[in-house]
PDB file of C-alpha atoms in Angstrom:
ATOM      1  CA  MET A 229     -24.083 -27.361  24.168  1.00 50.00           C
ATOM      2  CA  THR A 230     -27.776 -26.336  22.911  1.00 48.00           C
ATOM      3  CA  VAL A 231     -27.816 -23.687  20.817  1.00 47.00           C
ATOM      4  CA  ALA A 232     -31.616 -22.943  19.741  1.00 53.00           C
ATOM      5  CA  GLY A 233     -33.359 -26.118  21.195  1.00 59.00           C
ATOM      6  CA  HIS A 234     -30.797 -28.852  19.906  1.00 56.00           C
ATOM      7  CA  SER A 235     -27.766 -30.189  22.081  1.00 61.00           C
ATOM      8  CA  LEU A 236     -24.569 -30.188  20.404  1.00 56.00           C
ATOM      9  CA  THR A 237     -21.360 -31.402  20.938  1.00 63.00           C
ATOM     10  CA  PHE A 238     -17.756 -31.461  19.571  1.00 57.00           C
ATOM     11  CA  LYS A 239     -15.288 -33.692  18.778  1.00 65.00           C
ATOM     12  CA  PRO A 240     -12.354 -32.874  20.264  1.00 64.00           C
ATOM     13  CA  ARG A 241     -10.985 -32.590  16.728  1.00 68.00           C
ATOM     14  CA  ASP A 242     -13.450 -30.193  15.746  1.00 65.00           C
ATOM     15  CA  VAL A 243     -12.495 -27.656  19.005  1.00 63.00           C
ATOM     16  CA  LEU A 244      -8.864 -28.246  17.305  1.00 69.00           C
ATOM     17  CA  ALA A 245     -10.485 -27.245  14.368  1.00 66.00           C
ATOM     18  CA  LEU A 246     -12.376 -24.668  15.045  1.00 65.00           C
ATOM     19  CA  ILE A 247      -9.499 -22.420  17.175  1.00 67.00           C
ATOM     20  CA  ARG A 248      -6.901 -22.868  13.946  1.00 67.00           C
ATOM     21  CA  CYS A 249      -8.718 -21.730  11.879  1.00 54.00           C
ATOM     22  CA  ARG A 250      -9.679 -18.077  14.311  1.00 62.00           C
ATOM     23  CA  LEU A 251      -5.660 -18.220  14.545  1.00 53.00           C
ATOM     24  CA  PHE A 252      -5.246 -18.245  10.794  1.00 52.00           C
ATOM     25  CA  PHE A 253      -7.229 -15.203  10.345  1.00 52.00           C
ATOM     26  CA  TYR A 254      -6.230 -13.228  13.878  1.00 51.00           C
ATOM     27  CA  LEU A 255      -2.520 -13.442  12.032  1.00 46.00           C
ATOM     28  CA  LYS A 256      -3.459 -12.766   9.223  1.00 48.00           C
ATOM     29  CA  LEU A 257      -5.249  -9.597  10.567  1.00 48.00           C
ATOM     30  CA  GLN A 258      -2.285  -8.369  12.413  1.00 48.00           C
ATOM     31  CA  GLN A 259       0.103  -8.802   9.062  1.00 56.00           C
ATOM     32  CA  LEU A 260       0.709  -4.971   8.362  1.00 76.00           C
ATOM     33  CA  MET A 261       0.260  -3.800   4.429  1.00 89.00           C
ATOM     34  CA  LYS A 262       3.436  -2.537   2.447  1.00 94.00           C
ATOM     35  CA  ALA A 263       3.712   0.789   0.941  1.00 96.00           C
ATOM     36  CA  LEU A 264       7.199   1.435  -0.830  1.00 97.00           C
ATOM     37  CA  ILE A 265       7.738   5.185  -0.218  1.00 98.00           C
ATOM     38  CA  VAL A 266       9.696   7.037  -3.451  1.00 97.00           C
ATOM     39  CA  ASP A 267       9.786  10.826  -2.756  1.00 97.00           C
ATOM     40  CA  ASP A 268      13.342  13.133  -3.033  1.00 96.00           C
ATOM     41  CA  SER A 269      13.160  14.856  -0.225  1.00 96.00           C
ATOM     42  CA  ARG A 270      13.711  13.408   3.139  1.00 97.00           C
ATOM     43  CA  ALA A 271      11.668  15.173   4.666  1.00 96.00           C
ATOM     44  CA  MET A 272       8.357  13.795   2.521  1.00 97.00           C
ATOM     45  CA  ARG A 273       9.690  10.300   2.998  1.00 97.00           C
ATOM     46  CA  ARG A 274       9.527  10.716   6.503  1.00 97.00           C
ATOM     47  CA  LEU A 275       6.369  12.322   6.078  1.00 97.00           C
ATOM     48  CA  LEU A 276       4.278   9.306   4.301  1.00 97.00           C
ATOM     49  CA  SER A 277       7.049   6.573   6.266  1.00 96.00           C
ATOM     50  CA  HIS A 278       4.878   9.089   9.530  1.00 96.00           C
ATOM     51  CA  LEU A 279       1.011   8.171   8.293  1.00 96.00           C
ATOM     52  CA  CYS A 280       1.323   4.244   6.263  1.00 95.00           C
ATOM     53  CA  ASN A 281       2.995   3.506  10.163  1.00 92.00           C
ATOM     54  CA  THR A 282      -0.477   5.214  11.562  1.00 91.00           C
ATOM     55  CA  ILE A 283      -2.227   3.302  10.166  1.00 90.00           C
ATOM     56  CA  SER A 284      -0.375   0.347  10.741  1.00 88.00           C
ATOM     57  CA  CYS A 285       1.712   0.308   6.842  1.00 91.00           C
ATOM     58  CA  ASP A 286       5.272  -0.918   7.104  1.00 92.00           C
ATOM     59  CA  THR A 287       7.585   1.294   4.875  1.00 95.00           C
ATOM     60  CA  ILE A 288      10.492   0.671   2.466  1.00 95.00           C
ATOM     61  CA  GLU A 289      11.914   3.655   1.256  1.00 97.00           C
ATOM     62  CA  ALA A 290      13.685   4.903  -1.946  1.00 97.00           C
ATOM     63  CA  CYS A 291      14.941   8.821  -3.233  1.00 96.00           C
ATOM     64  CA  ASP A 292      14.203   8.152  -6.843  1.00 95.00           C
ATOM     65  CA  GLY A 293      13.020   6.135  -9.260  1.00 95.00           C
ATOM     66  CA  ARG A 294      16.375   3.336  -9.798  1.00 95.00           C
ATOM     67  CA  ALA A 295      16.877   3.300  -6.222  1.00 95.00           C
ATOM     68  CA  ALA A 296      12.989   2.534  -5.670  1.00 96.00           C
ATOM     69  CA  LEU A 297      12.387  -0.312  -8.893  1.00 94.00           C
ATOM     70  CA  LYS A 298      15.643  -2.672  -7.234  1.00 94.00           C
ATOM     71  CA  GLU A 299      13.932  -2.293  -3.219  1.00 92.00           C
ATOM     72  CA  ALA A 300      10.334  -3.406  -4.902  1.00 93.00           C
ATOM     73  CA  LYS A 301      12.004  -6.407  -6.439  1.00 91.00           C
ATOM     74  CA  SER A 302      13.632  -7.153  -3.691  1.00 91.00           C
ATOM     75  CA  ASN A 303      10.469  -6.607  -0.844  1.00 84.00           C
ATOM     76  CA  LEU A 304       8.071  -8.389  -2.156  1.00 83.00           C
ATOM     77  CA  PRO A 305       5.454  -8.270  -2.408  1.00 86.00           C
ATOM     78  CA  PHE A 306       3.737  -5.091  -1.079  1.00 88.00           C
ATOM     79  CA  ASP A 307       0.971  -3.345  -1.597  1.00 94.00           C
ATOM     80  CA  ILE A 308       0.763   0.143  -2.269  1.00 96.00           C
ATOM     81  CA  ALA A 309       3.510   2.504  -3.801  1.00 97.00           C
ATOM     82  CA  LEU A 310       3.082   6.040  -3.619  1.00 98.00           C
ATOM     83  CA  LEU A 311       5.174   8.084  -5.765  1.00 97.00           C
ATOM     84  CA  ASP A 312       6.939  11.698  -6.240  1.00 96.00           C
ATOM     85  CA  TRP A 313       6.429  13.151 -10.406  1.00 95.00           C
ATOM     86  CA  ASP A 314       9.521  15.220  -9.520  1.00 94.00           C
ATOM     87  CA  MET A 315      13.291  13.422  -8.514  1.00 94.00           C
ATOM     88  CA  PRO A 316      16.798  13.097  -9.896  1.00 90.00           C
ATOM     89  CA  GLU A 317      17.868   9.494 -12.143  1.00 88.00           C
ATOM     90  CA  MET A 318      14.198   8.496 -12.745  1.00 94.00           C
ATOM     91  CA  ASN A 319      10.447  10.141 -12.769  1.00 95.00           C
ATOM     92  CA  GLY A 320       7.779   9.717 -10.542  1.00 96.00           C
ATOM     93  CA  LEU A 321       5.754   8.694 -14.154  1.00 96.00           C
ATOM     94  CA  GLU A 322       9.254   6.597 -16.149  1.00 96.00           C
ATOM     95  CA  LEU A 323       8.923   4.711 -13.310  1.00 96.00           C
ATOM     96  CA  LEU A 324       5.482   4.193 -11.986  1.00 97.00           C
ATOM     97  CA  ARG A 325       5.224   2.782 -16.272  1.00 97.00           C
ATOM     98  CA  GLU A 326       8.038   0.764 -15.156  1.00 96.00           C
ATOM     99  CA  LEU A 327       6.113  -0.028 -12.562  1.00 96.00           C
ATOM    100  CA  ARG A 328       3.272  -1.614 -14.314  1.00 96.00           C
ATOM    101  CA  SER A 329       5.244  -2.837 -17.204  1.00 96.00           C
ATOM    102  CA  ASP A 330       6.182  -5.548 -15.262  1.00 94.00           C
ATOM    103  CA  GLN A 331       3.299  -8.877 -14.339  1.00 93.00           C
ATOM    104  CA  GLN A 332       4.337  -8.330 -10.217  1.00 93.00           C
ATOM    105  CA  PHE A 333       3.256  -5.564  -9.797  1.00 94.00           C
ATOM    106  CA  THR A 334       0.173  -5.938 -11.686  1.00 91.00           C
ATOM    107  CA  ASP A 335      -1.929  -5.860  -7.637  1.00 91.00           C
ATOM    108  CA  THR A 336      -0.047  -3.225  -6.523  1.00 95.00           C
ATOM    109  CA  LYS A 337      -1.894  -0.451  -5.909  1.00 96.00           C
ATOM    110  CA  ILE A 338      -0.398   3.076  -7.052  1.00 97.00           C
ATOM    111  CA  MET A 339      -0.377   6.722  -5.308  1.00 97.00           C
ATOM    112  CA  MET A 340       0.910   9.540  -7.196  1.00 97.00           C
ATOM    113  CA  VAL A 341       1.681  12.278  -4.213  1.00 95.00           C
ATOM    114  CA  THR A 342       2.533  15.427  -5.971  1.00 91.00           C
ATOM    115  CA  SER A 343       2.357  18.865  -6.489  1.00 91.00           C
ATOM    116  CA  HIS A 344       1.501  18.493 -10.094  1.00 88.00           C
ATOM    117  CA  ASN A 345      -1.772  19.507 -10.434  1.00 86.00           C
ATOM    118  CA  SER A 346      -2.469  19.974 -13.998  1.00 90.00           C
ATOM    119  CA  MET A 347      -5.087  18.043 -16.177  1.00 92.00           C
ATOM    120  CA  ASP A 348      -2.666  16.542 -18.170  1.00 93.00           C
ATOM    121  CA  ASP A 349      -0.210  15.795 -15.535  1.00 93.00           C
ATOM    122  CA  ILE A 350      -3.091  13.976 -14.363  1.00 91.00           C
ATOM    123  CA  THR A 351      -4.246  12.333 -17.620  1.00 93.00           C
ATOM    124  CA  ALA A 352      -0.860  11.021 -17.563  1.00 94.00           C
ATOM    125  CA  ALA A 353      -0.859   9.031 -14.639  1.00 94.00           C
ATOM    126  CA  VAL A 354      -3.662   7.802 -15.083  1.00 94.00           C
ATOM    127  CA  GLU A 355      -3.074   6.897 -18.864  1.00 96.00           C
ATOM    128  CA  SER A 356      -0.086   5.227 -17.097  1.00 96.00           C
ATOM    129  CA  GLY A 357      -1.567   2.643 -14.648  1.00 96.00           C
ATOM    130  CA  ALA A 358      -2.563   5.140 -11.337  1.00 96.00           C
ATOM    131  CA  ASP A 359      -5.215   4.327  -8.765  1.00 96.00           C
ATOM    132  CA  ASP A 360      -4.981   7.682  -7.494  1.00 95.00           C
ATOM    133  CA  PHE A 361      -2.732  10.953  -6.943  1.00 93.00           C
ATOM    134  CA  LEU A 362      -2.801  12.520  -3.623  1.00 94.00           C
ATOM    135  CA  MET A 363      -1.933  16.753  -4.265  1.00 93.00           C
ATOM    136  CA  LYS A 364       1.331  17.494  -2.153  1.00 93.00           C
ATOM    137  CA  PRO A 365       1.263  20.085   0.370  1.00 93.00           C
ATOM    138  CA  ILE A 366      -0.986  16.798   1.645  1.00 94.00           C
ATOM    139  CA  THR A 367      -2.619  16.768   5.650  1.00 95.00           C
ATOM    140  CA  GLU A 368      -4.122  13.106   8.146  1.00 95.00           C
ATOM    141  CA  GLU A 369      -7.185  13.510   7.102  1.00 95.00           C
ATOM    142  CA  MET A 370      -6.783  13.501   3.287  1.00 96.00           C
ATOM    143  CA  PHE A 371      -4.018  10.443   3.133  1.00 96.00           C
ATOM    144  CA  VAL A 372      -6.309   8.400   5.584  1.00 95.00           C
ATOM    145  CA  ASP A 373      -9.496   8.858   3.230  1.00 95.00           C
ATOM    146  CA  LYS A 374      -7.158   8.066  -0.070  1.00 95.00           C
ATOM    147  CA  MET A 375      -6.102   5.051   1.688  1.00 94.00           C
ATOM    148  CA  ARG A 376     -10.103   4.748   2.651  1.00 93.00           C
ATOM    149  CA  LEU A 377     -10.744   4.560  -1.270  1.00 93.00           C
ATOM    150  CA  LEU A 378      -8.286   2.529  -1.730  1.00 92.00           C
ATOM    151  CA  GLY A 379      -9.145  -0.022   0.222  1.00 90.00           C
ATOM    152  CA  PHE A 380      -6.392  -0.009   3.354  1.00 88.00           C
ATOM    153  CA  VAL A 381      -8.158   1.851   5.139  1.00 85.00           C
ATOM    154  CA  GLY A 382     -11.709   0.029   6.790  1.00 77.00           C
TER     155      GLY A 382
END
């Protein structure tokens, strides 16, 4: 092969190494992201799951904070948690604090998906470790924009 006037020769092992490298990166790109969706509304979980699927994100669902903790610990690692605020058993803010207190979830992005929109609530969530906030009712465009800001959509 000639490149810029220089003759290059490749040994079979070089070609094989290049193929392995390209295959590795191809497979890495094909891996789905994983999201933990926590909301007591089944309709909201379905909507968020659908939106996650549109950006190649696999989902795990839980209907309250306690169930979410179990799911989170048994489905490690996951890339993002989408948390409702008002839920039975353990609310979203309590769940957020629990997740942030556990070293296993240090790198996990957490977004509150809620109708809570007071400055006090937003401040409490951010101070507790939320990476972002998405106000209900949500649209696909709003969801994709937030996921882009968090680095999940190119």
